[in-house]
CSV table of C-alpha atoms in Angstrom, one decimal:
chain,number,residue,atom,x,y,z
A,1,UNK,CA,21.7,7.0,-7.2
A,2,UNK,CA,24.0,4.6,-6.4
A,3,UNK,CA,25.2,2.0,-9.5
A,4,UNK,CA,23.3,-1.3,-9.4
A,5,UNK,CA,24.0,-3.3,-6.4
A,6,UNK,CA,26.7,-0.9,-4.9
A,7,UNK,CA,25.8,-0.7,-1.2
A,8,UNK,CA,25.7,2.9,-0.2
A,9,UNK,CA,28.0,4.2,1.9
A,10,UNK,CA,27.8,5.1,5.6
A,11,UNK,CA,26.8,8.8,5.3
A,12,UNK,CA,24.5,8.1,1.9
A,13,UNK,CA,22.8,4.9,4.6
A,14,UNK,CA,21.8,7.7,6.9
A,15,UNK,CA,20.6,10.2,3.9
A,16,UNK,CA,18.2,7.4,3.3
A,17,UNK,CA,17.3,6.4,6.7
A,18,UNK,CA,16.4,9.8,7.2
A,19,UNK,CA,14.6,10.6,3.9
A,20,UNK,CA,12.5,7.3,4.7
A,21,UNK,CA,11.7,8.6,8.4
A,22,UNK,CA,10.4,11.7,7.1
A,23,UNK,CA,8.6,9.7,4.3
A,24,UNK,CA,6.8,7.7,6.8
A,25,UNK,CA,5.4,10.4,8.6
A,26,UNK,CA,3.1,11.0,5.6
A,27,UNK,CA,2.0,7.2,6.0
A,28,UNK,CA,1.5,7.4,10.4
A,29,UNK,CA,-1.4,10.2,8.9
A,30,UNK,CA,-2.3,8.1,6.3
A,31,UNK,CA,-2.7,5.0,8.3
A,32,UNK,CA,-4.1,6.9,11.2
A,33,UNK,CA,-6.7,8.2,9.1
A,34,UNK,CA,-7.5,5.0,7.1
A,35,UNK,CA,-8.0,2.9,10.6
A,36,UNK,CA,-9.6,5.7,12.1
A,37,UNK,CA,-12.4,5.5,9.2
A,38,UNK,CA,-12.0,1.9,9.1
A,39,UNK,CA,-13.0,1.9,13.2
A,40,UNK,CA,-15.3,4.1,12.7
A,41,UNK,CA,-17.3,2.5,9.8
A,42,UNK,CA,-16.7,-0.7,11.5
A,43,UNK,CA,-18.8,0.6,14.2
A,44,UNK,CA,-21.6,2.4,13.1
A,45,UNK,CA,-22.0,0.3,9.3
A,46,UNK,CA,-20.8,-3.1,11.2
A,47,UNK,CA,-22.2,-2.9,14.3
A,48,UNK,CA,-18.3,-4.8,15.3
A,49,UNK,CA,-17.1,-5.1,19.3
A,50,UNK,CA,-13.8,-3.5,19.8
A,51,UNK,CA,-12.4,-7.0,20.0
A,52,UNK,CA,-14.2,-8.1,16.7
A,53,UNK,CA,-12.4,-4.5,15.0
A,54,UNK,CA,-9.3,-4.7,16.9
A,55,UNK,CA,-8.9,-9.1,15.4
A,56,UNK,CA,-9.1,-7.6,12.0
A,57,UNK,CA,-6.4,-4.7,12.1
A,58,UNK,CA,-4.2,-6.9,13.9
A,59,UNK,CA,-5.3,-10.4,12.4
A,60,UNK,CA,-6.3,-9.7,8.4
A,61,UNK,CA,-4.2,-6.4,8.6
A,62,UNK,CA,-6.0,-6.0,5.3
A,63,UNK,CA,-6.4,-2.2,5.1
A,64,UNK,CA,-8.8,-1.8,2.0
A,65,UNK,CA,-10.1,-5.6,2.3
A,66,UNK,CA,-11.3,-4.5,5.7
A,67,UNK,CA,-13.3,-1.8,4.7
A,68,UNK,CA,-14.6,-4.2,1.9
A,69,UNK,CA,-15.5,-6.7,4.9
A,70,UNK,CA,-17.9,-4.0,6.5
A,71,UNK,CA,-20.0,-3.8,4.0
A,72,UNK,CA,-20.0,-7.3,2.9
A,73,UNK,CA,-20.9,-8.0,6.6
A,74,UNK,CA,-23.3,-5.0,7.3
A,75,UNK,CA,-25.5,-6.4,3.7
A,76,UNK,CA,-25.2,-9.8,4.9
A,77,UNK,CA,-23.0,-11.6,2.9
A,78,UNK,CA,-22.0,-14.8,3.6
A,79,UNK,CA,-18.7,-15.9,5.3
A,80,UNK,CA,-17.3,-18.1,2.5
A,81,UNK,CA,-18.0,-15.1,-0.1
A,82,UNK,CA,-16.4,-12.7,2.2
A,83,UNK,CA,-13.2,-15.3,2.2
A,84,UNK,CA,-13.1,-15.4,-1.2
A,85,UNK,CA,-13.8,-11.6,-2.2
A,86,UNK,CA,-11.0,-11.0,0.5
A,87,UNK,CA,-8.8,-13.4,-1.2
A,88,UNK,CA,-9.2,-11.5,-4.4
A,89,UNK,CA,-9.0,-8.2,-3.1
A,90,UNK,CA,-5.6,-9.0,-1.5
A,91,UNK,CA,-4.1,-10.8,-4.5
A,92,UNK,CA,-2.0,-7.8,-5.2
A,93,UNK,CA,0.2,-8.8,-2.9
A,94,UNK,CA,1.5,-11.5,-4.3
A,95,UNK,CA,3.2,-9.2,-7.1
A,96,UNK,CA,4.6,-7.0,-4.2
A,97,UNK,CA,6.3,-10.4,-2.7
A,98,UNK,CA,7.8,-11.0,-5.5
A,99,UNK,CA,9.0,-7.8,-6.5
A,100,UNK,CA,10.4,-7.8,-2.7
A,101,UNK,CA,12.1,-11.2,-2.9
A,102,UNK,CA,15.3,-10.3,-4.4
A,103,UNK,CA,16.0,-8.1,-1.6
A,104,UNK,CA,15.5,-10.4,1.2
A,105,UNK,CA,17.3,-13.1,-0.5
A,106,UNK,CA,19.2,-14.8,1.8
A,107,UNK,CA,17.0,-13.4,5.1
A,108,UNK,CA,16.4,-16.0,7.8
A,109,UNK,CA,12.9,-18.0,7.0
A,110,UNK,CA,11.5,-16.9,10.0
A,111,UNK,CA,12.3,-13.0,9.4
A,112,UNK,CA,10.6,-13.7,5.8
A,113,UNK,CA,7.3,-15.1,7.1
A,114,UNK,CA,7.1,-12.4,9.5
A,115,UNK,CA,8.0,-9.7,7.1
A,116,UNK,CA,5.4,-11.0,4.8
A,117,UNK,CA,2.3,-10.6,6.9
A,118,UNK,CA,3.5,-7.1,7.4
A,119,UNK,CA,3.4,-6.1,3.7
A,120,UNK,CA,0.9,-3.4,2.9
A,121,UNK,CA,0.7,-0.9,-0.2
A,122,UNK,CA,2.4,1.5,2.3
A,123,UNK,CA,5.1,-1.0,3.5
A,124,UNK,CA,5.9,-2.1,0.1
A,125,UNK,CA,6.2,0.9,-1.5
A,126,UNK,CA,8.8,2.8,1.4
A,127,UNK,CA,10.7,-0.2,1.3
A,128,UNK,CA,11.4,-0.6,-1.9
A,129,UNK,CA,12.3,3.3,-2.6
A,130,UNK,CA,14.9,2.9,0.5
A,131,UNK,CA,16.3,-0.8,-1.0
A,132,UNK,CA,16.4,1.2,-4.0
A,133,UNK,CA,18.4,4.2,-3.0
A,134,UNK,CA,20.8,2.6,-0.8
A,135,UNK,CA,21.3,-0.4,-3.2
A,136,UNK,CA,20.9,-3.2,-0.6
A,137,UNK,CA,18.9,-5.0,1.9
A,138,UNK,CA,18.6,-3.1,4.7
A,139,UNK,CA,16.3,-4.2,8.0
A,140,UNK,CA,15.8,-0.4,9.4
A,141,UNK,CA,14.0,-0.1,5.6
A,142,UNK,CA,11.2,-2.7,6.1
A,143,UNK,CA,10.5,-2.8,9.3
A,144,UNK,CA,10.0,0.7,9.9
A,145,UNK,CA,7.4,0.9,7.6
A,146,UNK,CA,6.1,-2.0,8.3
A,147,UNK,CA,5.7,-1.4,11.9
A,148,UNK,CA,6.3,2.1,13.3
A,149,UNK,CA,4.3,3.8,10.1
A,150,UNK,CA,1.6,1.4,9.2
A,151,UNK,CA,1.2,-1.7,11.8
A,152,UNK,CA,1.3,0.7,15.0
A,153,UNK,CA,-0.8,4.1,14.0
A,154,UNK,CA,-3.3,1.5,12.0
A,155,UNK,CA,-4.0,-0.2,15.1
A,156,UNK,CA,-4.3,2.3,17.6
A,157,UNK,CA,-6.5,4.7,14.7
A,158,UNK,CA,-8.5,1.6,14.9
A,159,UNK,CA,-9.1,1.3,18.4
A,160,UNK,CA,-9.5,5.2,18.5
A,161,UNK,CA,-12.2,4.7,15.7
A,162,UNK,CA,-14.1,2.1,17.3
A,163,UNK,CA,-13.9,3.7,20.8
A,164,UNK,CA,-14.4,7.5,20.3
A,165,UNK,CA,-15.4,7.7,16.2
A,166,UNK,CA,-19.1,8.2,17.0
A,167,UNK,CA,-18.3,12.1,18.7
A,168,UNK,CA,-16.5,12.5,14.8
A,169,UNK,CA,-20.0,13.4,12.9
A,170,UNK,CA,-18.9,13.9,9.4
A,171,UNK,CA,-15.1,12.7,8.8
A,172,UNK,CA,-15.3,14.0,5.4
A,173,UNK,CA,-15.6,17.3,6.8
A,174,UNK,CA,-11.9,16.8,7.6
A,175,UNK,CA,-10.1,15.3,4.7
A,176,UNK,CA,-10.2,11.8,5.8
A,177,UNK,CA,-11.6,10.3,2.9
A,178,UNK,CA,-8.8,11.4,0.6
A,179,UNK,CA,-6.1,10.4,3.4
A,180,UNK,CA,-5.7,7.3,1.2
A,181,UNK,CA,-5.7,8.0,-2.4
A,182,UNK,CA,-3.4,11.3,-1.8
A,183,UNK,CA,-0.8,8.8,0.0
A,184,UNK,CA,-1.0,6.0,-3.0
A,185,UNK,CA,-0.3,8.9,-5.4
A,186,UNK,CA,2.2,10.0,-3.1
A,187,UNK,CA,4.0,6.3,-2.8
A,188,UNK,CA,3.6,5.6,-6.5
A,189,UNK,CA,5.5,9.3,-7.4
A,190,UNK,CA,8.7,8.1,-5.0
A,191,UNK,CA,8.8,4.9,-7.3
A,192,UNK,CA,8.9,6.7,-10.6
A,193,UNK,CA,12.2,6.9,-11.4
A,194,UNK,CA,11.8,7.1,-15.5
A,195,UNK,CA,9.7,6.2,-18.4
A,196,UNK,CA,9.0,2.9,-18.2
A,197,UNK,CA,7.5,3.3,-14.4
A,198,UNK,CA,5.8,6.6,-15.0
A,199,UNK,CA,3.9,4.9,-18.5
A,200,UNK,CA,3.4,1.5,-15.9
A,201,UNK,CA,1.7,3.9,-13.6
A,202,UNK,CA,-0.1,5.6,-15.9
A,203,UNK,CA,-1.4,3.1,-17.7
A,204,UNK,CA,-2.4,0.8,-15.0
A,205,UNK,CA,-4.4,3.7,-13.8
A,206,UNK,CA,-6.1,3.7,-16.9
A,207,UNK,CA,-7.0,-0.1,-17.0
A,208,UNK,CA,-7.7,0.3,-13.6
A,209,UNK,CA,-10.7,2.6,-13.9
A,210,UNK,CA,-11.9,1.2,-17.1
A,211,UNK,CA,-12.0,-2.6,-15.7
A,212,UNK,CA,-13.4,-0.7,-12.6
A,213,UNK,CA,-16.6,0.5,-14.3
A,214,UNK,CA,-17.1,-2.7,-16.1
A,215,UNK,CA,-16.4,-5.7,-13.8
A,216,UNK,CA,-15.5,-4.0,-9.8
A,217,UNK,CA,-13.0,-1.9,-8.1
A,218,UNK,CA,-11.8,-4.5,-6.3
A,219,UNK,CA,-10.9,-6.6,-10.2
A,220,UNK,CA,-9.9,-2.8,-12.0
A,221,UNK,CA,-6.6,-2.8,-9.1
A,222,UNK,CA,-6.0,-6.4,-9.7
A,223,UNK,CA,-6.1,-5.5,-13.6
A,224,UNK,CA,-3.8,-2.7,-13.5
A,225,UNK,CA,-1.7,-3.9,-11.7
A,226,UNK,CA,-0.9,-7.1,-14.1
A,227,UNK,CA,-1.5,-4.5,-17.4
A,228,UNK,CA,0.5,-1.9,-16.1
A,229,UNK,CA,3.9,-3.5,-16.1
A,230,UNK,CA,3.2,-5.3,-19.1
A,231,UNK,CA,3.0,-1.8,-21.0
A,232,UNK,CA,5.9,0.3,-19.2
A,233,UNK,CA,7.8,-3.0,-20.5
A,234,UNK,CA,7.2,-1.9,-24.2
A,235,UNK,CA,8.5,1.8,-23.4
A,236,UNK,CA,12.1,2.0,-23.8
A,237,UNK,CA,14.0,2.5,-20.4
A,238,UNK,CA,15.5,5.6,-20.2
A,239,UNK,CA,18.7,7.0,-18.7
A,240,UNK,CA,18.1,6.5,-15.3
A,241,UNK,CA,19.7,2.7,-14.4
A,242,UNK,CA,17.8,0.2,-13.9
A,243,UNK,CA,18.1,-0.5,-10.0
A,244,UNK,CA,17.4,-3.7,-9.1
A,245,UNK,CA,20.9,-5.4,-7.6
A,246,UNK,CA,22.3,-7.3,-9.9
A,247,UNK,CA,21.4,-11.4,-8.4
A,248,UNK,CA,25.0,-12.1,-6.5
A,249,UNK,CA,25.2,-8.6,-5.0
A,250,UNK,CA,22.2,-7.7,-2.7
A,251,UNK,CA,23.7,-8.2,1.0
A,252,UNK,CA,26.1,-6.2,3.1
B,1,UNK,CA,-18.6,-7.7,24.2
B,2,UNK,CA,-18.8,-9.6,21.2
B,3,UNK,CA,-16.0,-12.0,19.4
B,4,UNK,CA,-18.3,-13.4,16.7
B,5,UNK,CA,-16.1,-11.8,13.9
B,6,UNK,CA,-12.9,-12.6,15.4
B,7,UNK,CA,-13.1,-16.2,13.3
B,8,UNK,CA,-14.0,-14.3,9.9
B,9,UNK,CA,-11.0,-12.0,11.1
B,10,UNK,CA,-8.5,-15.7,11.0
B,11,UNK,CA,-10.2,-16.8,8.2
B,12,UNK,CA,-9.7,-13.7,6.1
B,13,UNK,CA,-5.6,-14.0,7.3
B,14,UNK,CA,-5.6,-17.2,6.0
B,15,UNK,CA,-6.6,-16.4,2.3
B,16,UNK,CA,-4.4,-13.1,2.9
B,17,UNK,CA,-1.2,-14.5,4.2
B,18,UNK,CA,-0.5,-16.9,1.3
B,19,UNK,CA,-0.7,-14.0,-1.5
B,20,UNK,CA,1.8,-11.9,1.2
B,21,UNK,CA,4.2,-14.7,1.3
B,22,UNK,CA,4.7,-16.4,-1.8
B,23,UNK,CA,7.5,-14.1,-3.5
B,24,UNK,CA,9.4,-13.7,0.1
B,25,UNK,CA,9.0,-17.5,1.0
B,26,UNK,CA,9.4,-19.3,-2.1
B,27,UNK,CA,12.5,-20.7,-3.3
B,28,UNK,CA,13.7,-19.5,-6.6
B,29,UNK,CA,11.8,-16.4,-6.7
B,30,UNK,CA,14.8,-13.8,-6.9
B,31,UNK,CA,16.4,-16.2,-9.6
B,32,UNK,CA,13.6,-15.0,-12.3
B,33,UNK,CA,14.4,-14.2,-15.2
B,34,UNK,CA,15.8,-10.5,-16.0
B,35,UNK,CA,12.6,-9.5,-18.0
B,36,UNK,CA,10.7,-10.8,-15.0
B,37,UNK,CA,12.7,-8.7,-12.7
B,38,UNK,CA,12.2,-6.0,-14.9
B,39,UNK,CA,8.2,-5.9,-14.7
B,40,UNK,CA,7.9,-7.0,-11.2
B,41,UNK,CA,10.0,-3.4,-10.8
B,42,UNK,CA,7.1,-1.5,-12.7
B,43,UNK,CA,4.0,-3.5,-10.4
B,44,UNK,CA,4.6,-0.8,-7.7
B,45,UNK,CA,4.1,2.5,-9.6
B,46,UNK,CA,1.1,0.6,-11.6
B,47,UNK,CA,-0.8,-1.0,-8.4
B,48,UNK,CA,-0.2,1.8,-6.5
B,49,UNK,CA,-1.7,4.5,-9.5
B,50,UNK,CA,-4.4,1.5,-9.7
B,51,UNK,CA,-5.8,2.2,-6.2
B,52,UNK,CA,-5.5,6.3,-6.3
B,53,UNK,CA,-7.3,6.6,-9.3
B,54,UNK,CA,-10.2,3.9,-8.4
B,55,UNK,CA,-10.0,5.7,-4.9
B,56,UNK,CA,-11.4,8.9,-6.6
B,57,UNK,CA,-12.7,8.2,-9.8
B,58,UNK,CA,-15.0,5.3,-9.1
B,59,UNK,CA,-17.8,5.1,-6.9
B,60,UNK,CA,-20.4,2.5,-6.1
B,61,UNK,CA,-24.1,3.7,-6.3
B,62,UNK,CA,-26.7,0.9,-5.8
B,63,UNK,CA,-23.8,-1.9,-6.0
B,64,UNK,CA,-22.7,-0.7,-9.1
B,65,UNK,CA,-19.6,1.2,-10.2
B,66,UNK,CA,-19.7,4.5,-11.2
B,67,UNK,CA,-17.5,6.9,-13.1
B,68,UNK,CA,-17.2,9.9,-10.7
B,69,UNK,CA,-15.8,13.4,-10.7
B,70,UNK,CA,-15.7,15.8,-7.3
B,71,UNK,CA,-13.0,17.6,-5.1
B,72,UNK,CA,-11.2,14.6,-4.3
B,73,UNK,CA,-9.6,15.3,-7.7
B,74,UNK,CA,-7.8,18.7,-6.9
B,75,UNK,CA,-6.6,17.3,-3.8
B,76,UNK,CA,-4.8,14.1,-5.3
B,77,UNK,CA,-3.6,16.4,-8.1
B,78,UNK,CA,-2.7,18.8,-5.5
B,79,UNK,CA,-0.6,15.9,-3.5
B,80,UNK,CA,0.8,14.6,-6.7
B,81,UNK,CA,2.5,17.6,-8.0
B,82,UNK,CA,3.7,18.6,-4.6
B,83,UNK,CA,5.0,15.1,-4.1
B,84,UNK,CA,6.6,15.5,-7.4
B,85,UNK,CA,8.1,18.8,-7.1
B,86,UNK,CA,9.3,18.8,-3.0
B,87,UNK,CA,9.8,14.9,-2.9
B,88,UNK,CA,8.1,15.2,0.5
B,89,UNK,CA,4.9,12.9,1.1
B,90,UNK,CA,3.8,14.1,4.4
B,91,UNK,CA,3.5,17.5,2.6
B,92,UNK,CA,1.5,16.3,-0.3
B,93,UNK,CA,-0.8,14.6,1.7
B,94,UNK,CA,-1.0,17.6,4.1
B,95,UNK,CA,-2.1,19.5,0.7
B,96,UNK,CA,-4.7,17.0,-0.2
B,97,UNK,CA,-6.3,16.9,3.3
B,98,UNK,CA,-6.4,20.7,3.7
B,99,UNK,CA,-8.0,21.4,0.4
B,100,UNK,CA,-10.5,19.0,0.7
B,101,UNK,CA,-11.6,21.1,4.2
B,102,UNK,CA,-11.7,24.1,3.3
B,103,UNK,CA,-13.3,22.8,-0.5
B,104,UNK,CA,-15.7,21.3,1.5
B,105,UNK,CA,-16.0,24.2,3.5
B,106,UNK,CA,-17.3,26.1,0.8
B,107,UNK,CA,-19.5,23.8,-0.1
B,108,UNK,CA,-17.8,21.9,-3.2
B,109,UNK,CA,-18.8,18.4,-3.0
């Protein structure tokens, strides 16, 4: 790993690149698989148009908010609950802003807002690993997650899913179901890079479940994800530096 | 074809968007404070463990949440020690998918 903030050189820039690439494969399955379901159950629990399915993926982009939304919708619910519960649902991503901003800083505005309604678990996570390794900002790092493993395969899984799902029986049958969680585990193992994350992880996992059973899912994430930190904090930080770039030295 | 949803799809960007965009648009944000820094590098490991283990360990029966236990289990496990061990993602997810088949196959739940 390189020292805090020293920008990797050109040969250790491509190690990354193509560690990322072959990363991101394992998210065009996962996000295939996720919109396919998402398409599917979109169809058949939603009763949704292609249009109404394809707005969503392209529109909310929500992954697990949108699967949220096909229930909510199939039972009923109204709109303004739906806002709100979505609202909720996605407020994760406001810690995986912020935990981005240091390495855009000093991105054009525009390249910012656009980047932001292209971050997703998936996005996040490859990004930051990449940022991480090569000790800088580099665009190849976000937007190829962004868009050619998550944005692209979500969309066109969706459209598959919505289109062609129903001749798909039993998607169970073929793994699909733990596409998602198998990927997360995935992500969250390529950001554990010593104590203090693997006890975060851990223990937001915990909290996770626990606030799960007693409030909702959808509350338990939120909850882990504010707890978590807050207890890898109190663990030590072991050998491995820390790897965020120091503030004055995060751009080529 | 229908485009009644298209207008919940907008309205669920718009409560989205602002929770995407507030670190990466707001001024000041990489100027926090070193502690600050140093949790907002542990949300990713902890959100991310957050939604694998709900993934599989909580169910919703009758609108209620439910502590749950099946094959989903080995094949995270599976993906998670194989992620650990090759550093390879596609592989452990490749695991995961194919021992939920043929577990399935066999008739584990």
């Amino acid at each position: 790993m390189d020292a805090p903030g020293r920008p990797a050189d050109p040969a250790d820039l491509q190690a990354a690149r193509r560690r990322l690439v072959v990363d991101g494969l394992g998210i065009v399955v996962s996000a295939a698989g996720f919109g396919f379901v998402f398409g599917l159950a979109a169809r058949t629990a939603g009763h949704y148009s292609v249009i109404e399915a394809m707005a969503m993926s392209l529109i909310a982009f929500g992954g697990a908010a949108q699967f949220a939304v096909v229930g909510y919708v199939a039972s009923g619910v109204a709109w303004p609950a739906i806002v709100v519960l979505t609202g909720l649902l996605n407020a994760r991503h406001i810690l995986y802003s912020a935990a981005l901003a240091p390495w855009f800083r000093g991105r054009r505005f525009g390249e910012r807002a656009a980047a932001a309604h292209l971050l997703t678990d998936e996005s996040f996570a490859l990004s930051i690993a990449h940022f991480r390794r090569v000790g800088r900002f580099d665009p190849f790092g976000y937007w190829y997650p962004a868009l050619v493993t998550t944005l692209i395969p979500w969309n066109l899984a969706t459209f598959a899913g919505v289109t062609i799902g129903d001749a798909i029986l039993e998607p169970q049958r073929l793994g699909i179901d733990v596409i998602f969680p198998a990927a997360m585990i995935g992500l969250a193992v390529g950001l554990v890079t010593g104590r203090r994350e693997l006890a975060a992880a851990i223990s937001g996992a915990v909290v996770a479940v626990g606030v799960s059973l007693a409030v909702s899912p959808t509350v338990g994430i939120i909850a882990g994800g504010i707890v978590g930190p807050g207890i890898g904090l109190l663990v030590p930080p072991s050998g491995v530096p820390a790897d965020l770039p120091p503030l004055e030295d995060m751009h080529p | 074809m229908s485009t009644d949803l298209v207008p919940l799809a907008f309205l669920m960007f718009l409560v989205t968007y602002p929770s995407r965009a507030v670190g990466l648009l707001s001024p000041g944000t990489e100027r926090l404070p070193r502690r600050a820094l140093d949790y907002l590098q542990l949300v990713g490991p902890a959100v991310l463990a957050a939604l694998a283990a709900v993934s599989i360990m909580v169910a919703t029966v009758g609108g209620r949440p439910v502590f749950t236990v099946g094959l989903p289990w080995l094949s995270v496990a599976a993906s998670l020690a194989l992620v650990a061990w090759r550093r390879n993602l596609f592989i452990g997810i490749a695991a995961a998918v194919a021992i939920a088949i043929v577990g399935r196959a066999a008739g584990l739940a």
